[in-house]
mmCIF file with all atom_site columns, C-alpha atoms in Angstrom:
data_model
loop_
_atom_site.group_PDB
_atom_site.id
_atom_site.type_symbol
_atom_site.label_atom_id
_atom_site.label_alt_id
_atom_site.label_comp_id
_atom_site.label_asym_id
_atom_site.label_entity_id
_atom_site.label_seq_id
_atom_site.pdbx_PDB_ins_code
_atom_site.Cartn_x
_atom_site.Cartn_y
_atom_site.Cartn_z
_atom_site.occupancy
_atom_site.B_iso_or_equiv
_atom_site.pdbx_formal_charge
_atom_site.auth_seq_id
_atom_site.auth_comp_id
_atom_site.auth_asym_id
_atom_site.auth_atom_id
_atom_site.pdbx_PDB_model_num
ATOM 1  C CA . TRP A 1 1  ? -0.093  0.049   -0.025 1.00 93.00 ? 21 TRP A CA 1
ATOM 2  C CA . ASN A 1 2  ? 2.960   2.314   0.779  1.00 95.00 ? 22 ASN A CA 1
ATOM 3  C CA . ALA A 1 3  ? 3.682   1.975   -2.868 1.00 96.00 ? 23 ALA A CA 1
ATOM 4  C CA . LEU A 1 4  ? 0.670   3.626   -4.374 1.00 96.00 ? 24 LEU A CA 1
ATOM 5  C CA . SER A 1 5  ? -0.479  6.677   -5.009 1.00 96.00 ? 25 SER A CA 1
ATOM 6  C CA . THR A 1 6  ? -2.976  8.914   -2.776 1.00 96.00 ? 26 THR A CA 1
ATOM 7  C CA . GLU A 1 7  ? -5.763  8.987   -5.676 1.00 96.00 ? 27 GLU A CA 1
ATOM 8  C CA . ASP A 1 8  ? -5.387  4.521   -6.285 1.00 97.00 ? 28 ASP A CA 1
ATOM 9  C CA . LEU A 1 9  ? -5.175  4.667   -2.190 1.00 96.00 ? 29 LEU A CA 1
ATOM 10 C CA . MET A 1 10 ? -8.520  6.221   -2.400 1.00 97.00 ? 30 MET A CA 1
ATOM 11 C CA . ALA A 1 11 ? -9.749  3.626   -5.387 1.00 97.00 ? 31 ALA A CA 1
ATOM 12 C CA . VAL A 1 12 ? -8.646  0.837   -3.159 1.00 96.00 ? 32 VAL A CA 1
ATOM 13 C CA . SER A 1 13 ? -9.807  2.164   0.080  1.00 96.00 ? 33 SER A CA 1
ATOM 14 C CA . SER A 1 14 ? -13.117 3.234   -0.932 1.00 95.00 ? 34 SER A CA 1
ATOM 15 C CA . THR A 1 15 ? -14.637 -0.081  -0.171 1.00 96.00 ? 35 THR A CA 1
ATOM 16 C CA . PHE A 1 16 ? -13.292 -0.469  3.060  1.00 98.00 ? 36 PHE A CA 1
ATOM 17 C CA . LYS A 1 17 ? -15.077 0.068   6.293  1.00 98.00 ? 37 LYS A CA 1
ATOM 18 C CA . ASP A 1 18 ? -13.347 3.224   8.326  1.00 97.00 ? 38 ASP A CA 1
ATOM 19 C CA . ASP A 1 19 ? -12.052 0.271   11.044 1.00 96.00 ? 39 ASP A CA 1
ATOM 20 C CA . GLU A 1 20 ? -10.877 -2.258  8.305  1.00 97.00 ? 40 GLU A CA 1
ATOM 21 C CA . LEU A 1 21 ? -9.048  0.680   7.101  1.00 98.00 ? 41 LEU A CA 1
ATOM 22 C CA . ALA A 1 22 ? -8.143  2.072   10.124 1.00 97.00 ? 42 ALA A CA 1
ATOM 23 C CA . LEU A 1 23 ? -5.965  -1.325  10.989 1.00 96.00 ? 43 LEU A CA 1
ATOM 24 C CA . VAL A 1 24 ? -4.402  -1.515  7.399  1.00 96.00 ? 44 VAL A CA 1
ATOM 25 C CA . LEU A 1 25 ? -3.295  2.352   7.737  1.00 97.00 ? 45 LEU A CA 1
ATOM 26 C CA . SER A 1 26 ? -1.680  1.916   11.342 1.00 96.00 ? 46 SER A CA 1
ATOM 27 C CA . LYS A 1 27 ? 0.999   -0.546  9.660  1.00 95.00 ? 47 LYS A CA 1
ATOM 28 C CA . MET A 1 28 ? 1.549   2.482   6.547  1.00 96.00 ? 48 MET A CA 1
ATOM 29 C CA . GLU A 1 29 ? 4.454   5.153   6.449  1.00 96.00 ? 49 GLU A CA 1
ATOM 30 C CA . VAL A 1 30 ? 2.791   8.235   8.385  1.00 95.00 ? 50 VAL A CA 1
ATOM 31 C CA . GLU A 1 31 ? 3.514   10.309  5.361  1.00 96.00 ? 51 GLU A CA 1
ATOM 32 C CA . LYS A 1 32 ? 0.983   8.385   3.002  1.00 97.00 ? 52 LYS A CA 1
ATOM 33 C CA . VAL A 1 33 ? -1.390  7.973   5.794  1.00 97.00 ? 53 VAL A CA 1
ATOM 34 C CA . ALA A 1 34 ? -1.924  12.009  6.040  1.00 96.00 ? 54 ALA A CA 1
ATOM 35 C CA . ALA A 1 35 ? -1.682  12.549  2.355  1.00 96.00 ? 55 ALA A CA 1
ATOM 36 C CA . LEU A 1 36 ? -4.779  9.811   1.887  1.00 97.00 ? 56 LEU A CA 1
ATOM 37 C CA . VAL A 1 37 ? -6.624  11.263  5.355  1.00 97.00 ? 57 VAL A CA 1
ATOM 38 C CA . GLY A 1 38 ? -6.267  14.170  3.715  1.00 96.00 ? 58 GLY A CA 1
ATOM 39 C CA . GLU A 1 39 ? -8.234  13.492  0.369  1.00 97.00 ? 59 GLU A CA 1
ATOM 40 C CA . MET A 1 40 ? -11.268 11.781  2.013  1.00 97.00 ? 60 MET A CA 1
ATOM 41 C CA . GLU A 1 41 ? -14.241 14.086  2.637  1.00 97.00 ? 61 GLU A CA 1
ATOM 42 C CA . PRO A 1 42 ? -13.710 15.336  6.232  1.00 98.00 ? 62 PRO A CA 1
ATOM 43 C CA . LYS A 1 43 ? -16.465 13.010  7.788  1.00 98.00 ? 63 LYS A CA 1
ATOM 44 C CA . ARG A 1 44 ? -14.818 10.055  6.601  1.00 98.00 ? 64 ARG A CA 1
ATOM 45 C CA . GLY A 1 45 ? -11.734 10.840  7.405  1.00 97.00 ? 65 GLY A CA 1
ATOM 46 C CA . ALA A 1 46 ? -12.298 12.091  11.283 1.00 98.00 ? 66 ALA A CA 1
ATOM 47 C CA . SER A 1 47 ? -13.963 9.049   11.410 1.00 98.00 ? 67 SER A CA 1
ATOM 48 C CA . VAL A 1 48 ? -10.700 7.009   9.997  1.00 98.00 ? 68 VAL A CA 1
ATOM 49 C CA . SER A 1 49 ? -8.692  9.736   12.099 1.00 97.00 ? 69 SER A CA 1
ATOM 50 C CA . ARG A 1 50 ? -10.623 8.612   15.574 1.00 97.00 ? 70 ARG A CA 1
ATOM 51 C CA . GLN A 1 51 ? -10.164 4.775   14.824 1.00 97.00 ? 71 GLN A CA 1
ATOM 52 C CA . LEU A 1 52 ? -6.350  5.059   14.070 1.00 96.00 ? 72 LEU A CA 1
ATOM 53 C CA . ALA A 1 53 ? -5.938  6.939   17.459 1.00 96.00 ? 73 ALA A CA 1
ATOM 54 C CA . ARG A 1 54 ? -8.123  4.307   19.555 1.00 95.00 ? 74 ARG A CA 1
ATOM 55 C CA . ILE A 1 55 ? -5.641  1.630   17.819 1.00 92.00 ? 75 ILE A CA 1
ATOM 56 C CA . ALA A 1 56 ? -1.715  3.573   18.772 1.00 90.00 ? 76 ALA A CA 1
ATOM 57 C CA . SER A 1 57 ? -3.282  4.027   22.055 1.00 89.00 ? 77 SER A CA 1
ATOM 58 C CA . VAL A 1 58 ? -4.116  0.144   22.891 1.00 80.00 ? 78 VAL A CA 1
ATOM 59 C CA . VAL A 1 59 ? -1.091  -0.994  25.002 1.00 79.00 ? 79 VAL A CA 1
ATOM 60 C CA . PRO A 1 60 ? 0.179   -3.830  23.898 1.00 78.00 ? 80 PRO A CA 1
ATOM 61 C CA . GLU A 1 61 ? 0.455   -6.924  26.626 1.00 81.00 ? 81 GLU A CA 1
ATOM 62 C CA . GLU A 1 62 ? 3.578   -8.183  28.187 1.00 82.00 ? 82 GLU A CA 1
ATOM 63 C CA . SER A 1 63 ? 4.049   -12.452 27.058 1.00 75.00 ? 83 SER A CA 1
#
């Protein structure tokens, strides 16, 4: 996904639910994620950003 253009990412991600997309984006380069979220409709961008924040705030369990 990091190799795709923002335009291609917009097309590919259009079928993903926000929570599913956030999981993928959480593994991507920050610059690519910022560019993609910046191109989204504001309501979806905000939703995906909230999901990303939720994912980032989870503390991994120690094994």
